[in-house]
mmCIF file with all atom_site columns, C-alpha atoms in Angstrom:
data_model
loop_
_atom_site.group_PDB
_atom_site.id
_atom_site.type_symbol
_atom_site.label_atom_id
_atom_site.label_alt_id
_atom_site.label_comp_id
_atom_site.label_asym_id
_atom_site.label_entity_id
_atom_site.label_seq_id
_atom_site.pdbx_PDB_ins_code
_atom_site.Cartn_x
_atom_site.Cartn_y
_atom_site.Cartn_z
_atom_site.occupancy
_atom_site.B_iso_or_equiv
_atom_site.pdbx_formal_charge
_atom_site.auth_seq_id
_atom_site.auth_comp_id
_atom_site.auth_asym_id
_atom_site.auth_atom_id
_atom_site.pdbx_PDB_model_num
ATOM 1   C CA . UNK A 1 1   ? 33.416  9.600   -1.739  1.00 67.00 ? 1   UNK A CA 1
ATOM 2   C CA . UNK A 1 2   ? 30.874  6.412   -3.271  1.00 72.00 ? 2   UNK A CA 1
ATOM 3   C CA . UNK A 1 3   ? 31.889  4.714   0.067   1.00 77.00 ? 3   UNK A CA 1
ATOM 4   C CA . UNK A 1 4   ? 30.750  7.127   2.368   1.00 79.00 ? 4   UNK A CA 1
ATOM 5   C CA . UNK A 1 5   ? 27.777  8.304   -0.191  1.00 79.00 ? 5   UNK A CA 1
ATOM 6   C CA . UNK A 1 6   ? 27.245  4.081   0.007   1.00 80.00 ? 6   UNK A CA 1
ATOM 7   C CA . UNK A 1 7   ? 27.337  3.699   3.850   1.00 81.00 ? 7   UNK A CA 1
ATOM 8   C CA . UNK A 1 8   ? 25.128  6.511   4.260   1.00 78.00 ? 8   UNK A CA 1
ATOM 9   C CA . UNK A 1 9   ? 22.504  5.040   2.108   1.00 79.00 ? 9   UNK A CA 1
ATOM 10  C CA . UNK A 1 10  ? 22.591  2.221   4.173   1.00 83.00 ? 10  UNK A CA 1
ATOM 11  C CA . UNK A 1 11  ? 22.423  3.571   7.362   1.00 81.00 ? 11  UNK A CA 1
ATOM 12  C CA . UNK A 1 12  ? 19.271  5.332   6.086   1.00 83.00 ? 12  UNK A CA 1
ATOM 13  C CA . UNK A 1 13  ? 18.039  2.272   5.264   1.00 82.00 ? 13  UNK A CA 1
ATOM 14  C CA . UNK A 1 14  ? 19.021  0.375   8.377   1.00 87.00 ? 14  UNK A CA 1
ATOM 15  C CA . UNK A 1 15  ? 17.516  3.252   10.167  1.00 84.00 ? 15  UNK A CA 1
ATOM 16  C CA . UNK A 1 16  ? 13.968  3.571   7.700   1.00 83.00 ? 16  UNK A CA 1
ATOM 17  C CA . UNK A 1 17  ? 13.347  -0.068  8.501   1.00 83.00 ? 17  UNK A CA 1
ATOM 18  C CA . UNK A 1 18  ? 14.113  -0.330  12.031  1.00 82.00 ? 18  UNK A CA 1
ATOM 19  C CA . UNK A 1 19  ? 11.706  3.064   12.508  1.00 82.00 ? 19  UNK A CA 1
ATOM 20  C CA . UNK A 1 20  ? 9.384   0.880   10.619  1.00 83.00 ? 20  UNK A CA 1
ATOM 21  C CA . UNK A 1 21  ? 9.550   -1.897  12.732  1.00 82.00 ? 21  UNK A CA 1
ATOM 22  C CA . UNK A 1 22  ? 9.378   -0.231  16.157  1.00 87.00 ? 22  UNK A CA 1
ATOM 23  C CA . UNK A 1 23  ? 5.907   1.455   15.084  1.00 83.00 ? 23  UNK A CA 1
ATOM 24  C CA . UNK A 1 24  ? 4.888   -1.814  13.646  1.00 87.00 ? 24  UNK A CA 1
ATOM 25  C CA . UNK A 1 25  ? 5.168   -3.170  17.140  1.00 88.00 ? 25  UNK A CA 1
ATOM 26  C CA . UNK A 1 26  ? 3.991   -0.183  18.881  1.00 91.00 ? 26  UNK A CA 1
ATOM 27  C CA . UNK A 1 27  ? 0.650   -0.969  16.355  1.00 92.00 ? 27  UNK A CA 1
ATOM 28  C CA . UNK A 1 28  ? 0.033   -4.427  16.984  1.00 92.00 ? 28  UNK A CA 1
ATOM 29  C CA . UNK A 1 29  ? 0.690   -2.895  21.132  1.00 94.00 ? 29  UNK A CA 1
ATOM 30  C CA . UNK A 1 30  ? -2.034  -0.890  20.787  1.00 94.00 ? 30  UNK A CA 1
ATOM 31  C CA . UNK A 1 31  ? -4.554  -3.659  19.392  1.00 95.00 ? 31  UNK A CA 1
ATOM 32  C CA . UNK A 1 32  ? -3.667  -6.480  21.456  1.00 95.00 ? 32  UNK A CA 1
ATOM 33  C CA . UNK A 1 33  ? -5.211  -4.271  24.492  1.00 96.00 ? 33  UNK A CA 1
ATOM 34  C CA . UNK A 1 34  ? -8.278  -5.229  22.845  1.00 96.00 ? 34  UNK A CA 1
ATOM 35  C CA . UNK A 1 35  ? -8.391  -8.916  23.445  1.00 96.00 ? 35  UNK A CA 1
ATOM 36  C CA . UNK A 1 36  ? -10.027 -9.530  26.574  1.00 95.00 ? 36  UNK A CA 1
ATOM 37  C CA . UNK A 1 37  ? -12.575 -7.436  25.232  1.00 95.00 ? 37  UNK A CA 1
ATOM 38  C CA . UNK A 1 38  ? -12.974 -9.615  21.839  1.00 96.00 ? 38  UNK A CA 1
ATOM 39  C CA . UNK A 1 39  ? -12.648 -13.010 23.877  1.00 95.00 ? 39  UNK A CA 1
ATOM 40  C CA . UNK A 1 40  ? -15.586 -11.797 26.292  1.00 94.00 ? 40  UNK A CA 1
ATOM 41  C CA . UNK A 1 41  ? -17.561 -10.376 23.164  1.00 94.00 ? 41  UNK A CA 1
ATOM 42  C CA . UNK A 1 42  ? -16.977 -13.927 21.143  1.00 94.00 ? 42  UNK A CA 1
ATOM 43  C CA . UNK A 1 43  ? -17.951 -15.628 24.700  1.00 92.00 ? 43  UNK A CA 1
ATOM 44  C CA . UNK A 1 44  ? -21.009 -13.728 24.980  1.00 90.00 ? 44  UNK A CA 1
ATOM 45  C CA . UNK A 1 45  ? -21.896 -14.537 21.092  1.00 84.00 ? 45  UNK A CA 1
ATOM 46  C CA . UNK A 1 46  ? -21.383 -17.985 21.685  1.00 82.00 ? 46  UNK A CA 1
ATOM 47  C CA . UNK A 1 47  ? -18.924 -17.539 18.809  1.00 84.00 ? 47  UNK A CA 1
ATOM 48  C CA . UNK A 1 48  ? -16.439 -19.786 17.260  1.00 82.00 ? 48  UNK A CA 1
ATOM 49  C CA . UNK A 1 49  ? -14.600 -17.102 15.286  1.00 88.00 ? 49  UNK A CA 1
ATOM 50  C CA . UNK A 1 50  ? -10.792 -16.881 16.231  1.00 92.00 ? 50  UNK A CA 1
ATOM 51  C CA . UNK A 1 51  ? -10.053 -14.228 18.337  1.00 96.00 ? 51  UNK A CA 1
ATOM 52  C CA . UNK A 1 52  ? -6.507  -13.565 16.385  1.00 96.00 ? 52  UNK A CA 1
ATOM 53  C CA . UNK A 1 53  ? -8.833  -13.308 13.261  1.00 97.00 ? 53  UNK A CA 1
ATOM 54  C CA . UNK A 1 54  ? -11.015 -10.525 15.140  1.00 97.00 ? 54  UNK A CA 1
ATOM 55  C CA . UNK A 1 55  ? -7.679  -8.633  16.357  1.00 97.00 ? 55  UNK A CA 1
ATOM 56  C CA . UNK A 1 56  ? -6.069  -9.175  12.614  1.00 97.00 ? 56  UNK A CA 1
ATOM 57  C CA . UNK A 1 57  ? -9.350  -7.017  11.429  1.00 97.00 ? 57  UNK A CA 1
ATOM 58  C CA . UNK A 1 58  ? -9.012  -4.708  14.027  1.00 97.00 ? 58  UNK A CA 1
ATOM 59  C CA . UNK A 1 59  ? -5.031  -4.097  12.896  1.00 96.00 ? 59  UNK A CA 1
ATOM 60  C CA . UNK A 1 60  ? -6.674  -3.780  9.127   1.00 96.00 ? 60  UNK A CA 1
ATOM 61  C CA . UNK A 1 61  ? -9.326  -1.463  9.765   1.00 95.00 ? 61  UNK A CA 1
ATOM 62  C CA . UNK A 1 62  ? -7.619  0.582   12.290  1.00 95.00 ? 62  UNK A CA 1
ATOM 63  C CA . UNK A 1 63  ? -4.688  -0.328  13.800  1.00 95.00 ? 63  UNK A CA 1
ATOM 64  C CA . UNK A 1 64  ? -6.294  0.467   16.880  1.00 92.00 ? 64  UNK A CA 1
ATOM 65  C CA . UNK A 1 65  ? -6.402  3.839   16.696  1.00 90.00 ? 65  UNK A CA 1
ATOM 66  C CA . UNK A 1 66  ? -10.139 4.734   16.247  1.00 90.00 ? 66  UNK A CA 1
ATOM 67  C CA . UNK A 1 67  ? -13.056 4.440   18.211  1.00 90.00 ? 67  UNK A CA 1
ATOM 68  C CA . UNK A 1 68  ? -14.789 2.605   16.214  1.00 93.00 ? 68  UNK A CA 1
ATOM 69  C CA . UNK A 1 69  ? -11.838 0.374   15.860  1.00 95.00 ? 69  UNK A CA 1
ATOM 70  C CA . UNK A 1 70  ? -13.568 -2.629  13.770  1.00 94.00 ? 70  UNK A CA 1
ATOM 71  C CA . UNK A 1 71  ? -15.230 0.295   11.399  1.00 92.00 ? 71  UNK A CA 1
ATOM 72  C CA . UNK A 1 72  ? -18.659 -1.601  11.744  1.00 90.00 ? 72  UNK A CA 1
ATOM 73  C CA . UNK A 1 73  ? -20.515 1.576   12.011  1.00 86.00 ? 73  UNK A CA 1
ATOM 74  C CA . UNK A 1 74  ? -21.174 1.011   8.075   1.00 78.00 ? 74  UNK A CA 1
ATOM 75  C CA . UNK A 1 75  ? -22.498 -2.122  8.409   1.00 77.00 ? 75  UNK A CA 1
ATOM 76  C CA . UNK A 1 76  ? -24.935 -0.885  11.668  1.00 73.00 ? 76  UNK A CA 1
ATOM 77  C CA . UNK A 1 77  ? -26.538 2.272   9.655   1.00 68.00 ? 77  UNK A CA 1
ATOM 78  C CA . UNK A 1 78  ? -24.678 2.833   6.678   1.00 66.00 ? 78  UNK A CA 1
ATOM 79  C CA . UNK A 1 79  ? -22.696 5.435   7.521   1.00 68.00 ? 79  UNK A CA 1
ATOM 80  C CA . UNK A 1 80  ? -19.047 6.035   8.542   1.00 72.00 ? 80  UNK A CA 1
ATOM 81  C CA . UNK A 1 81  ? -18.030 6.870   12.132  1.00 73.00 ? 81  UNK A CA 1
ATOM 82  C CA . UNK A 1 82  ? -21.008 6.957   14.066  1.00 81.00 ? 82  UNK A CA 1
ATOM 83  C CA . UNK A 1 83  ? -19.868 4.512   16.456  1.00 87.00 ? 83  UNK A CA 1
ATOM 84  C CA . UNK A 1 84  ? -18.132 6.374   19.298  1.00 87.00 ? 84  UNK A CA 1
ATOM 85  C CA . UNK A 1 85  ? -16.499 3.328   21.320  1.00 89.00 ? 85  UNK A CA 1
ATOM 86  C CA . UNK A 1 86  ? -14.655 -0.329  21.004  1.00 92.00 ? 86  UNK A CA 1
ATOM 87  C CA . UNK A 1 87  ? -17.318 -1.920  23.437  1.00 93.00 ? 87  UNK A CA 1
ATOM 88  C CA . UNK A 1 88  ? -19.964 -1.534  20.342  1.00 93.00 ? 88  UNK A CA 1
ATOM 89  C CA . UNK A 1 89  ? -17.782 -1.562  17.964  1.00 94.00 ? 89  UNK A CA 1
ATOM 90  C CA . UNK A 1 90  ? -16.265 -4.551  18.678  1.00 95.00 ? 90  UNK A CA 1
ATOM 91  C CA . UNK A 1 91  ? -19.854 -5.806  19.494  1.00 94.00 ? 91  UNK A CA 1
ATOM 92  C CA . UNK A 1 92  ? -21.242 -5.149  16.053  1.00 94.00 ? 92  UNK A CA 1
ATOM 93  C CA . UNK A 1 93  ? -18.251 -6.075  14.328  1.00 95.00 ? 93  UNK A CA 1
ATOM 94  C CA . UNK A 1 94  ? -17.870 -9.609  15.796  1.00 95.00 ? 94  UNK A CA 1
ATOM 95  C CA . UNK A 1 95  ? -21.275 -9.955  14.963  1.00 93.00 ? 95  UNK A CA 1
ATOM 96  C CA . UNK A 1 96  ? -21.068 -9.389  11.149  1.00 94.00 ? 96  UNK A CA 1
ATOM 97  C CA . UNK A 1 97  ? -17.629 -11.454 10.971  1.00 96.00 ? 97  UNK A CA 1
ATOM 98  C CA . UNK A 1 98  ? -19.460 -14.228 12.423  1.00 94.00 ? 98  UNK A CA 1
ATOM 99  C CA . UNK A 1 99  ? -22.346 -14.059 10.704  1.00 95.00 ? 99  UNK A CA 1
ATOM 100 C CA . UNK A 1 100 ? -20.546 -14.170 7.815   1.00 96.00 ? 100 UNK A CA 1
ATOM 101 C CA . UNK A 1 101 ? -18.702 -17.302 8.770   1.00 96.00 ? 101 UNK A CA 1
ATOM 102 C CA . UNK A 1 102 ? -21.747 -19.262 9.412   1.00 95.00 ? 102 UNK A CA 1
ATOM 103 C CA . UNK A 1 103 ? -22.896 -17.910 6.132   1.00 97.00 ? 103 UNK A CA 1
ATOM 104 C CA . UNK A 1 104 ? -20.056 -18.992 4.433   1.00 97.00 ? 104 UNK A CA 1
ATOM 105 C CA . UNK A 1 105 ? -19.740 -22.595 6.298   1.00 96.00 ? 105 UNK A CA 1
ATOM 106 C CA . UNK A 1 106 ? -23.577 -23.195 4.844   1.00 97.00 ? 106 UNK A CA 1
ATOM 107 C CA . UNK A 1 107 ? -22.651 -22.066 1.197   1.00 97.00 ? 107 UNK A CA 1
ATOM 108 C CA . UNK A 1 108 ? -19.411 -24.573 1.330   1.00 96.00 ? 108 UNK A CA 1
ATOM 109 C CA . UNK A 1 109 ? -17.109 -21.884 0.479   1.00 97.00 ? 109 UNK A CA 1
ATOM 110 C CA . UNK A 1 110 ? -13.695 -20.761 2.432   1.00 96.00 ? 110 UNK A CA 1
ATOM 111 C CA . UNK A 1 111 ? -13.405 -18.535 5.512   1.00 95.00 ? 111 UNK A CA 1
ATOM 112 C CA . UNK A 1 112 ? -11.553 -16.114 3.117   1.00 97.00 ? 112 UNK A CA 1
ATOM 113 C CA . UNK A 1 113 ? -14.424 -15.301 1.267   1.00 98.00 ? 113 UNK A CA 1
ATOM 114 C CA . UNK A 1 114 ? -16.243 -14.340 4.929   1.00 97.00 ? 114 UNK A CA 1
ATOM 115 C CA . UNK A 1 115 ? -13.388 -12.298 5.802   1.00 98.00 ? 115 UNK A CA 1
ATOM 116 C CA . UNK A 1 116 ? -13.441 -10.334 2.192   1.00 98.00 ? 116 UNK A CA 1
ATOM 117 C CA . UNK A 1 117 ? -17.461 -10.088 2.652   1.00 97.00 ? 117 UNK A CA 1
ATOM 118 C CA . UNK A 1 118 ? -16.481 -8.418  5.834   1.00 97.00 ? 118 UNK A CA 1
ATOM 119 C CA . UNK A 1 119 ? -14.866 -5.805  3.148   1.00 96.00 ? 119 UNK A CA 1
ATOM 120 C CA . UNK A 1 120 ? -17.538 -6.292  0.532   1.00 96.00 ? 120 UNK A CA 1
ATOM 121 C CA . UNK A 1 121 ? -20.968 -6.948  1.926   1.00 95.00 ? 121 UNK A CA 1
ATOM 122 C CA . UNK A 1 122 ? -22.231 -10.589 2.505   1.00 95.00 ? 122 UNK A CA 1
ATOM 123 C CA . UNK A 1 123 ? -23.809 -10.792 -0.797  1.00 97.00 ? 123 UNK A CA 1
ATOM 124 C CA . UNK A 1 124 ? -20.406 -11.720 -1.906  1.00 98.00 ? 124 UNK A CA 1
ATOM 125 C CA . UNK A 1 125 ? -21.055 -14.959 -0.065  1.00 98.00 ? 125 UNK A CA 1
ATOM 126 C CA . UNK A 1 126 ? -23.576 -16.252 -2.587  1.00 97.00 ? 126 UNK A CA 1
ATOM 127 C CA . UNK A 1 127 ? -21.294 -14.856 -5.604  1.00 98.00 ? 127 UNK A CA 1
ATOM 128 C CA . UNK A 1 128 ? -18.405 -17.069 -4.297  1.00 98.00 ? 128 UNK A CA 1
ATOM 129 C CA . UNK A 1 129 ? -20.219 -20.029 -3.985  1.00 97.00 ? 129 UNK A CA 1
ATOM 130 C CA . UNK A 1 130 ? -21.643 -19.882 -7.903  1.00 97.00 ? 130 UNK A CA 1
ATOM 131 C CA . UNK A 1 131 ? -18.110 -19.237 -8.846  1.00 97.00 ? 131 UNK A CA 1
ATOM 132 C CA . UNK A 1 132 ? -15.917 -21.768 -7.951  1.00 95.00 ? 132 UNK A CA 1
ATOM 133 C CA . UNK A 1 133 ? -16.245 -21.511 -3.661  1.00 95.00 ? 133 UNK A CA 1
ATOM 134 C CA . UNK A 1 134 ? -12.489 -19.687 -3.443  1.00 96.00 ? 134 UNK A CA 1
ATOM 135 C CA . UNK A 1 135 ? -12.343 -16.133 -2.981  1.00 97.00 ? 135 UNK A CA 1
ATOM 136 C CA . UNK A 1 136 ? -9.480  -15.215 -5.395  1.00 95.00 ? 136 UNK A CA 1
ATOM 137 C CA . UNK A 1 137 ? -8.192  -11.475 -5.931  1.00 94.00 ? 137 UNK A CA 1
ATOM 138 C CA . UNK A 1 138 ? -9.572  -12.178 -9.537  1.00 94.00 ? 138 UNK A CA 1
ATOM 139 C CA . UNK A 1 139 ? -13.022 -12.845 -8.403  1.00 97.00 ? 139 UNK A CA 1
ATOM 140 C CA . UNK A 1 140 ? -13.037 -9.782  -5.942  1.00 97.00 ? 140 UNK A CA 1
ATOM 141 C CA . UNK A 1 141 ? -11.521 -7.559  -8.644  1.00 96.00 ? 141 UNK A CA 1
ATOM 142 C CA . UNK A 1 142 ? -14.587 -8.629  -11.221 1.00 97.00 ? 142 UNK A CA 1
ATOM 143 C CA . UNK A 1 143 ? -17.309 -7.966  -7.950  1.00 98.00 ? 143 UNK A CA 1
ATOM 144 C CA . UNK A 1 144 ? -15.592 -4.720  -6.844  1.00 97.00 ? 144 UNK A CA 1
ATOM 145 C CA . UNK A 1 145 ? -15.724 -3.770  -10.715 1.00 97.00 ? 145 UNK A CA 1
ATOM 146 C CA . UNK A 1 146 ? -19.590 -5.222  -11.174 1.00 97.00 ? 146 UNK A CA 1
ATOM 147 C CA . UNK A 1 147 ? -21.579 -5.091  -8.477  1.00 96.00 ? 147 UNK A CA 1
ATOM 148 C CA . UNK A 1 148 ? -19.819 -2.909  -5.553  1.00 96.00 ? 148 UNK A CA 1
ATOM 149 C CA . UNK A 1 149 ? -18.639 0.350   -7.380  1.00 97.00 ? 149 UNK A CA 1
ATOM 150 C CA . UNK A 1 150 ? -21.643 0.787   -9.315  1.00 96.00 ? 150 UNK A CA 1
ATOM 151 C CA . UNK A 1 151 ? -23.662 0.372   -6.616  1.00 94.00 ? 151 UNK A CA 1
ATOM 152 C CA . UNK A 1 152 ? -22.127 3.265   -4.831  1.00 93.00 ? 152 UNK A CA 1
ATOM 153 C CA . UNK A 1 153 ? -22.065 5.146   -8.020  1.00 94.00 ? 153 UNK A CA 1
ATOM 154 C CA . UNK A 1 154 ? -18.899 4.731   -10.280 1.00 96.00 ? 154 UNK A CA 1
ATOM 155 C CA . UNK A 1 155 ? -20.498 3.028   -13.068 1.00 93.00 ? 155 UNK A CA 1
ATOM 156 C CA . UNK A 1 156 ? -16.790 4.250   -15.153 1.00 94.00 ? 156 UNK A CA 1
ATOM 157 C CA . UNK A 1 157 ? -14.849 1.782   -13.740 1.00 93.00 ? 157 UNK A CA 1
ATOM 158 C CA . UNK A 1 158 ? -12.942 4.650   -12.115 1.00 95.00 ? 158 UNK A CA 1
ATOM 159 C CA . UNK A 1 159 ? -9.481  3.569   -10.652 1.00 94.00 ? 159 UNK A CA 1
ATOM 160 C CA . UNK A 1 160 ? -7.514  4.864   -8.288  1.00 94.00 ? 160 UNK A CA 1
ATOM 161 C CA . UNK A 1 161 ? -4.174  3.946   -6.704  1.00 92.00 ? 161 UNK A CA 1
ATOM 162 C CA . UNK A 1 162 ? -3.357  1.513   -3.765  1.00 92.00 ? 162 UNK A CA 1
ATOM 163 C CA . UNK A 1 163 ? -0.247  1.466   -2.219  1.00 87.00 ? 163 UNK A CA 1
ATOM 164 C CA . UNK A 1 164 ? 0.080   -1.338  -0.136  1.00 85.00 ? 164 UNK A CA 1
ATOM 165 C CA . UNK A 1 165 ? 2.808   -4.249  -0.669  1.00 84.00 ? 165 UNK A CA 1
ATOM 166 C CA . UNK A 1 166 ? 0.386   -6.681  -1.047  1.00 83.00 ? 166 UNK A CA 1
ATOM 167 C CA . UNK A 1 167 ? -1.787  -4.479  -3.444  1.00 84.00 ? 167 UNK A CA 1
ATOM 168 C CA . UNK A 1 168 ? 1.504   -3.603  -6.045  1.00 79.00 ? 168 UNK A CA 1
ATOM 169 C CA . UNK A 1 169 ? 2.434   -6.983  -6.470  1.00 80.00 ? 169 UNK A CA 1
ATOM 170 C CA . UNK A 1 170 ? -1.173  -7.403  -8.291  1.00 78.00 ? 170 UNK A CA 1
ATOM 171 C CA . UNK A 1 171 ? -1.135  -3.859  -9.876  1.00 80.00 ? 171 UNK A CA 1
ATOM 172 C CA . UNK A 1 172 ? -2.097  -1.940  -6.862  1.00 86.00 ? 172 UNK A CA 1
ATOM 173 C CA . UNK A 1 173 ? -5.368  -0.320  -8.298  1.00 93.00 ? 173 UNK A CA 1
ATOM 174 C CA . UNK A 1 174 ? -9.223  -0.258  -6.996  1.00 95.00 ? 174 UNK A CA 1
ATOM 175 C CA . UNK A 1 175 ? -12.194 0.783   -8.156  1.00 96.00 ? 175 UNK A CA 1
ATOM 176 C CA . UNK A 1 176 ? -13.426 3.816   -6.593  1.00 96.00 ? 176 UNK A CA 1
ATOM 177 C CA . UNK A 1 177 ? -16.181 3.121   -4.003  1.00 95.00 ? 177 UNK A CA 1
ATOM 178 C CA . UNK A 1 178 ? -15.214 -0.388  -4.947  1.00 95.00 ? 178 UNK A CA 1
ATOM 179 C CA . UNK A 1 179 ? -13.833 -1.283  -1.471  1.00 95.00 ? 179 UNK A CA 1
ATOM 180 C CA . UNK A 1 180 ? -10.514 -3.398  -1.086  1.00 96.00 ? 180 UNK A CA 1
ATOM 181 C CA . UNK A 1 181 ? -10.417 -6.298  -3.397  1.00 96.00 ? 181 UNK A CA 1
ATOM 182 C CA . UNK A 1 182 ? -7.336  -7.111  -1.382  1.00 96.00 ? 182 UNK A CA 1
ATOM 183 C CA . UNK A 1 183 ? -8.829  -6.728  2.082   1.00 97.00 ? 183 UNK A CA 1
ATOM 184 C CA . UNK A 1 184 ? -8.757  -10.751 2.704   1.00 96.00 ? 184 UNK A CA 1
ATOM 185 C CA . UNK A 1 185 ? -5.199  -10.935 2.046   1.00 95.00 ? 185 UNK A CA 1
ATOM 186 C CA . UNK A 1 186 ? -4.255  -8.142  4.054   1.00 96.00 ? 186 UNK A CA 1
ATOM 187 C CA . UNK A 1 187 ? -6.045  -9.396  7.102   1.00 97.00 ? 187 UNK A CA 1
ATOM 188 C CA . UNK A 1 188 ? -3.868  -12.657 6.543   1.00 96.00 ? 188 UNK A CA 1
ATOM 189 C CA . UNK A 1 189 ? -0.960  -11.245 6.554   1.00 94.00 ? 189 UNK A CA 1
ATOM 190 C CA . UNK A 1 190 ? -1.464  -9.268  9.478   1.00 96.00 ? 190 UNK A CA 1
ATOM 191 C CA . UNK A 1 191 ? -2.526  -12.084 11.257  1.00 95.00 ? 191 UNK A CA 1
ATOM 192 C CA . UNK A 1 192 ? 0.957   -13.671 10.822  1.00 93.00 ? 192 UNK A CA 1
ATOM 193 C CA . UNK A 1 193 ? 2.794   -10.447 11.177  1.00 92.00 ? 193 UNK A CA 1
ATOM 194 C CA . UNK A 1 194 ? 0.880   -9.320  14.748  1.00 92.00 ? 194 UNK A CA 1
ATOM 195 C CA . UNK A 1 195 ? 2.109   -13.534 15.710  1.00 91.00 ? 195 UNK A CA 1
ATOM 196 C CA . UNK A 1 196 ? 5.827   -12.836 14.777  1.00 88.00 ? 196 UNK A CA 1
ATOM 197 C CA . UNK A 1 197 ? 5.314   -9.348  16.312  1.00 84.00 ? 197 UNK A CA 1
ATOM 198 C CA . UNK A 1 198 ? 3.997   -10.743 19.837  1.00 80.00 ? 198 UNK A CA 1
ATOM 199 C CA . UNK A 1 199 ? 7.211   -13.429 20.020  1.00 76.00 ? 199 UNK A CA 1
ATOM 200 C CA . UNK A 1 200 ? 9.297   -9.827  20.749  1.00 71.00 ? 200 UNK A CA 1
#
């Protein structure tokens, strides 16, 4: 009976991560139909950012499956979801990311911190660069905690929690209205996971 109770559990398994990895795929599918359009929008910029950083943004924010699939509509007016296609989407949101890389390149600090200002606001350029020039998940914790969620109102230090791998090795909580204090990382990782996804 603990053999069959045993092989069952492992099917499930065997069957829970191969589900897992077909919609993974079908994910990083659905954004790679965006890269001609994020090549021509980096051409048009005259942009040097990488176009497998833009699409590993895109697979952050949306996996492809919005509209507005870099989210920049925040960034445009300040509020969520008004964009209503990828051209301008795409459009605004190269814009920021590279703006924020140029930023970044003048205040000597790493393209992480651009890609987590992406995330937090580019004022978290200049708080990089007078501490230390690395973004760290301990300095975005301290700037979610200090300057981003109070902005937007939690002036508690209200938590809530994240569940994401990357998040529950580091304790898997944000601040509310703090944003993602592990956005950076997660765009890194998908990065390399939408490469080893394309080699299939």
């Amino acid at each position: 009976m603990f053999k069959i109770l045993r092989r069952l559990v492992i099917l499930l398994l065997i069957l829970l991560i191969g589900y897992q990895l077909y919609h993974t795929h079908q994910n990083v599918k659905n954004v790679m139909k965006y890269e001609n359009l994020v090549s021509k929008t980096l051409d048009r910029n005259n942009s040097t950012t990488n176009v497998d950083l833009v699409l590993a943004i895109i697979y952050t924010e949306t996996r492809g499956n919005s509209l507005d699939v870099m989210q920049s509509s925040e960034s445009v007016d300040g509020a969520t979801n008004t964009i209503t296609d990828s051209q301008t989407s795409i459009k605004h949101g190269v814009n920021l990311l590279s703006e924020n890389i140029s930023a970044a390149n003048e205040a000597g600090v790493d393209v992480w911190t651009a890609v987590q200002a992406y995330n937090f606001g580019s004022a978290y350029i200049d708080y990089v660069a007078k501490h230390g020039g690395v973004n760290t998940i301990a300095l975005a914790k301290v700037y979610s905690r200090d300057i981003v969620a109070p902005s937007l109102g939690n002036t508690s230090g209200e938590t809530y929690f994240y569940y994401h791998p990357l998040a529950l090795i580091s304790g898997g909580k944000l601040y509310k209205n703090g944003g993602n204090i592990y956005y950076s990382r997660e765009v890194q990782f998908n990065l390399y996971l939408m490469k080893l996804m394309n080699l299939f």
